[in-house]
Amino acid sequence: MSDAKIAPNLPQWMLDHVHRYLSSGGTDGHMYDAKLPDGQPITVPALLLITTGRKSGEKYLFPLYYGTEGDSFIIVASKGGAPDHPGWYKNLLANPLAEVQVGTRRIPVRARTVTGPERAKLWEKALKFWPPYADYAKKTEREIPVVLLDPVN
């Protein structure tokens, strides 16, 4: 991960989270204490996703909330309901091979966007680990991609 750059234009709270995660080697930051829009506290699992930039070819690091499906990780390309997909998702479309840090573990993964009944099932799981995804979906006309990160050997 040392060769990965922190993604540009992250808000300060995300930068603080990434620095805490990295400086602790993943012992602090994996479980992230957040607040839901209504102010209720929630603890959400967070991973660090490293993608290859689709234009630059450089490695970029993004902090994301996640869930699990077997040995795989569920991430959601919500961008808070913005009209365009997040950069990390566009990077994965161009090059699905990536790496994650989950707690103290670093794992090579292959990303795939799920569709149909699999998407519906994993979307429901995503709403359990981060309920605001439902509101984000109402803010945008795009279907928010649900991505499964499958470990590779």
PDB file of C-alpha atoms in Angstrom:
ATOM      1  CA  MET A   1       0.000   0.000   0.000  1.00  0.00           C
ATOM      2  CA  SER A   2       2.975   2.240   0.380  1.00  0.00           C
ATOM      3  CA  ASP A   3       2.989   2.842  -3.377  1.00  0.00           C
ATOM      4  CA  ALA A   4      -0.683   3.899  -3.376  1.00  0.00           C
ATOM      5  CA  LYS A   5      -1.615   7.559  -3.187  1.00  0.00           C
ATOM      6  CA  ILE A   6      -4.592   8.679  -1.152  1.00  0.00           C
ATOM      7  CA  ALA A   7      -7.303   9.593  -3.638  1.00  0.00           C
ATOM      8  CA  PRO A   8      -7.450  13.329  -4.377  1.00  0.00           C
ATOM      9  CA  ASN A   9     -10.288  15.529  -3.153  1.00  0.00           C
ATOM     10  CA  LEU A  10     -11.352  13.372  -0.209  1.00  0.00           C
ATOM     11  CA  PRO A  11     -13.122  15.296   2.559  1.00  0.00           C
ATOM     12  CA  GLN A  12     -11.134  15.873   5.748  1.00  0.00           C
ATOM     13  CA  TRP A  13     -13.031  13.253   7.788  1.00  0.00           C
ATOM     14  CA  MET A  14     -12.079  10.605   5.192  1.00  0.00           C
ATOM     15  CA  LEU A  15      -8.448  11.740   5.180  1.00  0.00           C
ATOM     16  CA  ASP A  16      -8.366  11.522   8.983  1.00  0.00           C
ATOM     17  CA  HIS A  17      -9.871   8.028   8.790  1.00  0.00           C
ATOM     18  CA  VAL A  18      -7.347   6.842   6.176  1.00  0.00           C
ATOM     19  CA  HIS A  19      -4.403   8.216   8.165  1.00  0.00           C
ATOM     20  CA  ARG A  20      -5.652   6.509  11.345  1.00  0.00           C
ATOM     21  CA  TYR A  21      -6.177   3.232   9.462  1.00  0.00           C
ATOM     22  CA  LEU A  22      -2.749   3.313   7.807  1.00  0.00           C
ATOM     23  CA  SER A  23      -0.753   4.544  10.804  1.00  0.00           C
ATOM     24  CA  SER A  24      -2.158   1.741  12.970  1.00  0.00           C
ATOM     25  CA  GLY A  25      -1.616  -0.943  10.342  1.00  0.00           C
ATOM     26  CA  GLY A  26      -5.367  -1.496  10.338  1.00  0.00           C
ATOM     27  CA  THR A  27      -5.864  -2.105  14.050  1.00  0.00           C
ATOM     28  CA  ASP A  28      -7.666   1.255  14.322  1.00  0.00           C
ATOM     29  CA  GLY A  29     -10.104   2.382  11.645  1.00  0.00           C
ATOM     30  CA  HIS A  30     -11.423  -0.967  10.464  1.00  0.00           C
ATOM     31  CA  MET A  31     -14.573  -0.488  12.524  1.00  0.00           C
ATOM     32  CA  TYR A  32     -15.617   3.119  11.944  1.00  0.00           C
ATOM     33  CA  ASP A  33     -17.876   5.041  14.319  1.00  0.00           C
ATOM     34  CA  ALA A  34     -20.190   7.187  12.184  1.00  0.00           C
ATOM     35  CA  LYS A  35     -23.479   9.002  12.553  1.00  0.00           C
ATOM     36  CA  LEU A  36     -26.512   8.366  10.407  1.00  0.00           C
ATOM     37  CA  PRO A  37     -28.195  11.434   8.874  1.00  0.00           C
ATOM     38  CA  ASP A  38     -30.674  11.433  11.767  1.00  0.00           C
ATOM     39  CA  GLY A  39     -27.764  11.667  14.219  1.00  0.00           C
ATOM     40  CA  GLN A  40     -27.951   8.081  15.448  1.00  0.00           C
ATOM     41  CA  PRO A  41     -24.532   6.496  16.013  1.00  0.00           C
ATOM     42  CA  ILE A  42     -23.559   3.452  13.961  1.00  0.00           C
ATOM     43  CA  THR A  43     -20.392   1.393  13.715  1.00  0.00           C
ATOM     44  CA  VAL A  44     -19.596   0.420  10.135  1.00  0.00           C
ATOM     45  CA  PRO A  45     -16.850  -1.886   8.834  1.00  0.00           C
ATOM     46  CA  ALA A  46     -14.442  -0.012   6.562  1.00  0.00           C
ATOM     47  CA  LEU A  47     -11.805  -1.212   4.152  1.00  0.00           C
ATOM     48  CA  LEU A  48      -9.169   0.526   2.084  1.00  0.00           C
ATOM     49  CA  LEU A  49      -9.531  -0.114  -1.652  1.00  0.00           C
ATOM     50  CA  ILE A  50      -6.514   0.318  -3.909  1.00  0.00           C
ATOM     51  CA  THR A  51      -7.302   0.699  -7.607  1.00  0.00           C
ATOM     52  CA  THR A  52      -5.187   1.465 -10.654  1.00  0.00           C
ATOM     53  CA  GLY A  53      -6.021   4.853 -12.148  1.00  0.00           C
ATOM     54  CA  ARG A  54      -7.682   4.403 -15.546  1.00  0.00           C
ATOM     55  CA  LYS A  55      -5.847   7.413 -17.005  1.00  0.00           C
ATOM     56  CA  SER A  56      -2.687   7.746 -14.908  1.00  0.00           C
ATOM     57  CA  GLY A  57      -1.916   4.081 -14.235  1.00  0.00           C
ATOM     58  CA  GLU A  58      -1.041   5.107 -10.667  1.00  0.00           C
ATOM     59  CA  LYS A  59      -2.357   3.323  -7.569  1.00  0.00           C
ATOM     60  CA  TYR A  60      -5.046   5.166  -5.585  1.00  0.00           C
ATOM     61  CA  LEU A  61      -6.460   4.389  -2.156  1.00  0.00           C
ATOM     62  CA  PHE A  62     -10.108   4.945  -1.189  1.00  0.00           C
ATOM     63  CA  PRO A  63     -11.777   4.256   2.195  1.00  0.00           C
ATOM     64  CA  LEU A  64     -15.140   2.498   1.787  1.00  0.00           C
ATOM     65  CA  TYR A  65     -17.755   0.892   3.971  1.00  0.00           C
ATOM     66  CA  TYR A  66     -18.280  -2.784   3.198  1.00  0.00           C
ATOM     67  CA  GLY A  67     -20.183  -5.953   3.902  1.00  0.00           C
ATOM     68  CA  THR A  68     -19.352  -9.578   3.192  1.00  0.00           C
ATOM     69  CA  GLU A  69     -20.729 -12.374   1.065  1.00  0.00           C
ATOM     70  CA  GLY A  70     -18.791 -15.542   1.806  1.00  0.00           C
ATOM     71  CA  ASP A  71     -15.098 -14.655   1.364  1.00  0.00           C
ATOM     72  CA  SER A  72     -15.944 -11.668  -0.856  1.00  0.00           C
ATOM     73  CA  PHE A  73     -16.503  -8.015   0.026  1.00  0.00           C
ATOM     74  CA  ILE A  74     -19.548  -5.944  -0.953  1.00  0.00           C
ATOM     75  CA  ILE A  75     -18.950  -2.283  -1.779  1.00  0.00           C
ATOM     76  CA  VAL A  76     -21.378   0.268  -3.187  1.00  0.00           C
ATOM     77  CA  ALA A  77     -20.563   2.974  -5.760  1.00  0.00           C
ATOM     78  CA  SER A  78     -23.038   5.475  -4.319  1.00  0.00           C
ATOM     79  CA  LYS A  79     -21.001   8.700  -4.240  1.00  0.00           C
ATOM     80  CA  GLY A  80     -23.718   9.947  -1.889  1.00  0.00           C
ATOM     81  CA  GLY A  81     -26.303   9.833  -4.675  1.00  0.00           C
ATOM     82  CA  ALA A  82     -24.316  12.059  -7.067  1.00  0.00           C
ATOM     83  CA  PRO A  83     -25.291  11.850 -10.749  1.00  0.00           C
ATOM     84  CA  ASP A  84     -21.937  10.322 -11.790  1.00  0.00           C
ATOM     85  CA  HIS A  85     -20.121   7.184 -10.640  1.00  0.00           C
ATOM     86  CA  PRO A  86     -17.201   7.612  -8.224  1.00  0.00           C
ATOM     87  CA  GLY A  87     -13.687   7.570  -9.663  1.00  0.00           C
ATOM     88  CA  TRP A  88     -12.767   4.350  -7.884  1.00  0.00           C
ATOM     89  CA  TYR A  89     -15.632   2.552  -9.647  1.00  0.00           C
ATOM     90  CA  LYS A  90     -14.535   3.871 -13.052  1.00  0.00           C
ATOM     91  CA  ASN A  91     -11.020   2.627 -12.232  1.00  0.00           C
ATOM     92  CA  LEU A  92     -12.384  -0.844 -11.438  1.00  0.00           C
ATOM     93  CA  LEU A  93     -14.319  -0.932 -14.708  1.00  0.00           C
ATOM     94  CA  ALA A  94     -11.069  -0.226 -16.575  1.00  0.00           C
ATOM     95  CA  ASN A  95      -9.007  -2.647 -14.454  1.00  0.00           C
ATOM     96  CA  PRO A  96     -10.921  -4.982 -12.115  1.00  0.00           C
ATOM     97  CA  LEU A  97      -7.775  -6.239 -10.370  1.00  0.00           C
ATOM     98  CA  ALA A  98      -7.337  -4.363  -7.116  1.00  0.00           C
ATOM     99  CA  GLU A  99      -6.227  -4.770  -3.513  1.00  0.00           C
ATOM    100  CA  VAL A 100      -7.990  -4.222  -0.221  1.00  0.00           C
ATOM    101  CA  GLN A 101      -6.834  -3.783   3.315  1.00  0.00           C
ATOM    102  CA  VAL A 102      -9.422  -5.163   5.696  1.00  0.00           C
ATOM    103  CA  GLY A 103      -8.255  -4.564   9.225  1.00  0.00           C
ATOM    104  CA  THR A 104      -4.665  -5.791   9.236  1.00  0.00           C
ATOM    105  CA  ARG A 105      -5.091  -8.100   6.211  1.00  0.00           C
ATOM    106  CA  ARG A 106      -4.107  -7.148   2.665  1.00  0.00           C
ATOM    107  CA  ILE A 107      -5.919  -9.112   0.007  1.00  0.00           C
ATOM    108  CA  PRO A 108      -5.695  -9.059  -3.810  1.00  0.00           C
ATOM    109  CA  VAL A 109      -9.198  -8.971  -5.310  1.00  0.00           C
ATOM    110  CA  ARG A 110     -11.029  -8.943  -8.622  1.00  0.00           C
ATOM    111  CA  ALA A 111     -14.031  -6.599  -8.837  1.00  0.00           C
ATOM    112  CA  ARG A 112     -17.271  -7.397 -10.584  1.00  0.00           C
ATOM    113  CA  THR A 113     -20.470  -5.369 -10.769  1.00  0.00           C
ATOM    114  CA  VAL A 114     -23.411  -7.569  -9.797  1.00  0.00           C
ATOM    115  CA  THR A 115     -26.735  -7.469 -11.614  1.00  0.00           C
ATOM    116  CA  GLY A 116     -30.228  -8.922 -11.454  1.00  0.00           C
ATOM    117  CA  PRO A 117     -31.219 -11.072  -8.472  1.00  0.00           C
ATOM    118  CA  GLU A 118     -27.642 -11.115  -7.144  1.00  0.00           C
ATOM    119  CA  ARG A 119     -27.619  -7.307  -7.079  1.00  0.00           C
ATOM    120  CA  ALA A 120     -31.003  -7.209  -5.331  1.00  0.00           C
ATOM    121  CA  LYS A 121     -29.770  -9.612  -2.645  1.00  0.00           C
ATOM    122  CA  LEU A 122     -26.489  -7.760  -2.062  1.00  0.00           C
ATOM    123  CA  TRP A 123     -28.208  -4.348  -2.143  1.00  0.00           C
ATOM    124  CA  GLU A 124     -30.339  -5.519   0.802  1.00  0.00           C
ATOM    125  CA  LYS A 125     -27.183  -6.587   2.643  1.00  0.00           C
ATOM    126  CA  ALA A 126     -25.616  -3.192   1.899  1.00  0.00           C
ATOM    127  CA  LEU A 127     -28.634  -1.398   3.374  1.00  0.00           C
ATOM    128  CA  LYS A 128     -27.983  -3.263   6.616  1.00  0.00           C
ATOM    129  CA  PHE A 129     -24.377  -2.049   6.984  1.00  0.00           C
ATOM    130  CA  TRP A 130     -25.123   1.497   5.681  1.00  0.00           C
ATOM    131  CA  PRO A 131     -28.864   2.359   5.604  1.00  0.00           C
ATOM    132  CA  PRO A 132     -28.367   5.796   3.920  1.00  0.00           C
ATOM    133  CA  TYR A 133     -27.746   4.021   0.589  1.00  0.00           C
ATOM    134  CA  ALA A 134     -31.550   3.929   0.223  1.00  0.00           C
ATOM    135  CA  ASP A 135     -31.706   7.737   0.371  1.00  0.00           C
ATOM    136  CA  TYR A 136     -28.739   8.068  -1.993  1.00  0.00           C
ATOM    137  CA  ALA A 137     -30.590   5.931  -4.552  1.00  0.00           C
ATOM    138  CA  LYS A 138     -33.555   8.331  -4.412  1.00  0.00           C
ATOM    139  CA  LYS A 139     -31.262  11.311  -5.164  1.00  0.00           C
ATOM    140  CA  THR A 140     -29.935   9.978  -8.477  1.00  0.00           C
ATOM    141  CA  GLU A 141     -31.331   8.660 -11.732  1.00  0.00           C
ATOM    142  CA  ARG A 142     -28.485   6.170 -12.169  1.00  0.00           C
ATOM    143  CA  GLU A 143     -28.688   2.694 -10.743  1.00  0.00           C
ATOM    144  CA  ILE A 144     -26.085   2.678  -7.998  1.00  0.00           C
ATOM    145  CA  PRO A 145     -23.604  -0.113  -8.754  1.00  0.00           C
ATOM    146  CA  VAL A 146     -23.081  -2.868  -6.218  1.00  0.00           C
ATOM    147  CA  VAL A 147     -19.617  -4.391  -6.548  1.00  0.00           C
ATOM    148  CA  LEU A 148     -18.355  -7.693  -5.257  1.00  0.00           C
ATOM    149  CA  LEU A 149     -14.632  -7.929  -4.579  1.00  0.00           C
ATOM    150  CA  ASP A 150     -13.629 -11.577  -4.930  1.00  0.00           C
ATOM    151  CA  PRO A 151     -10.279 -12.632  -3.427  1.00  0.00           C
ATOM    152  CA  VAL A 152      -7.728 -13.919  -5.957  1.00  0.00           C
ATOM    153  CA  ASN A 153      -4.732 -16.145  -5.321  1.00  0.00           C
TER     154      ASN A 153
END
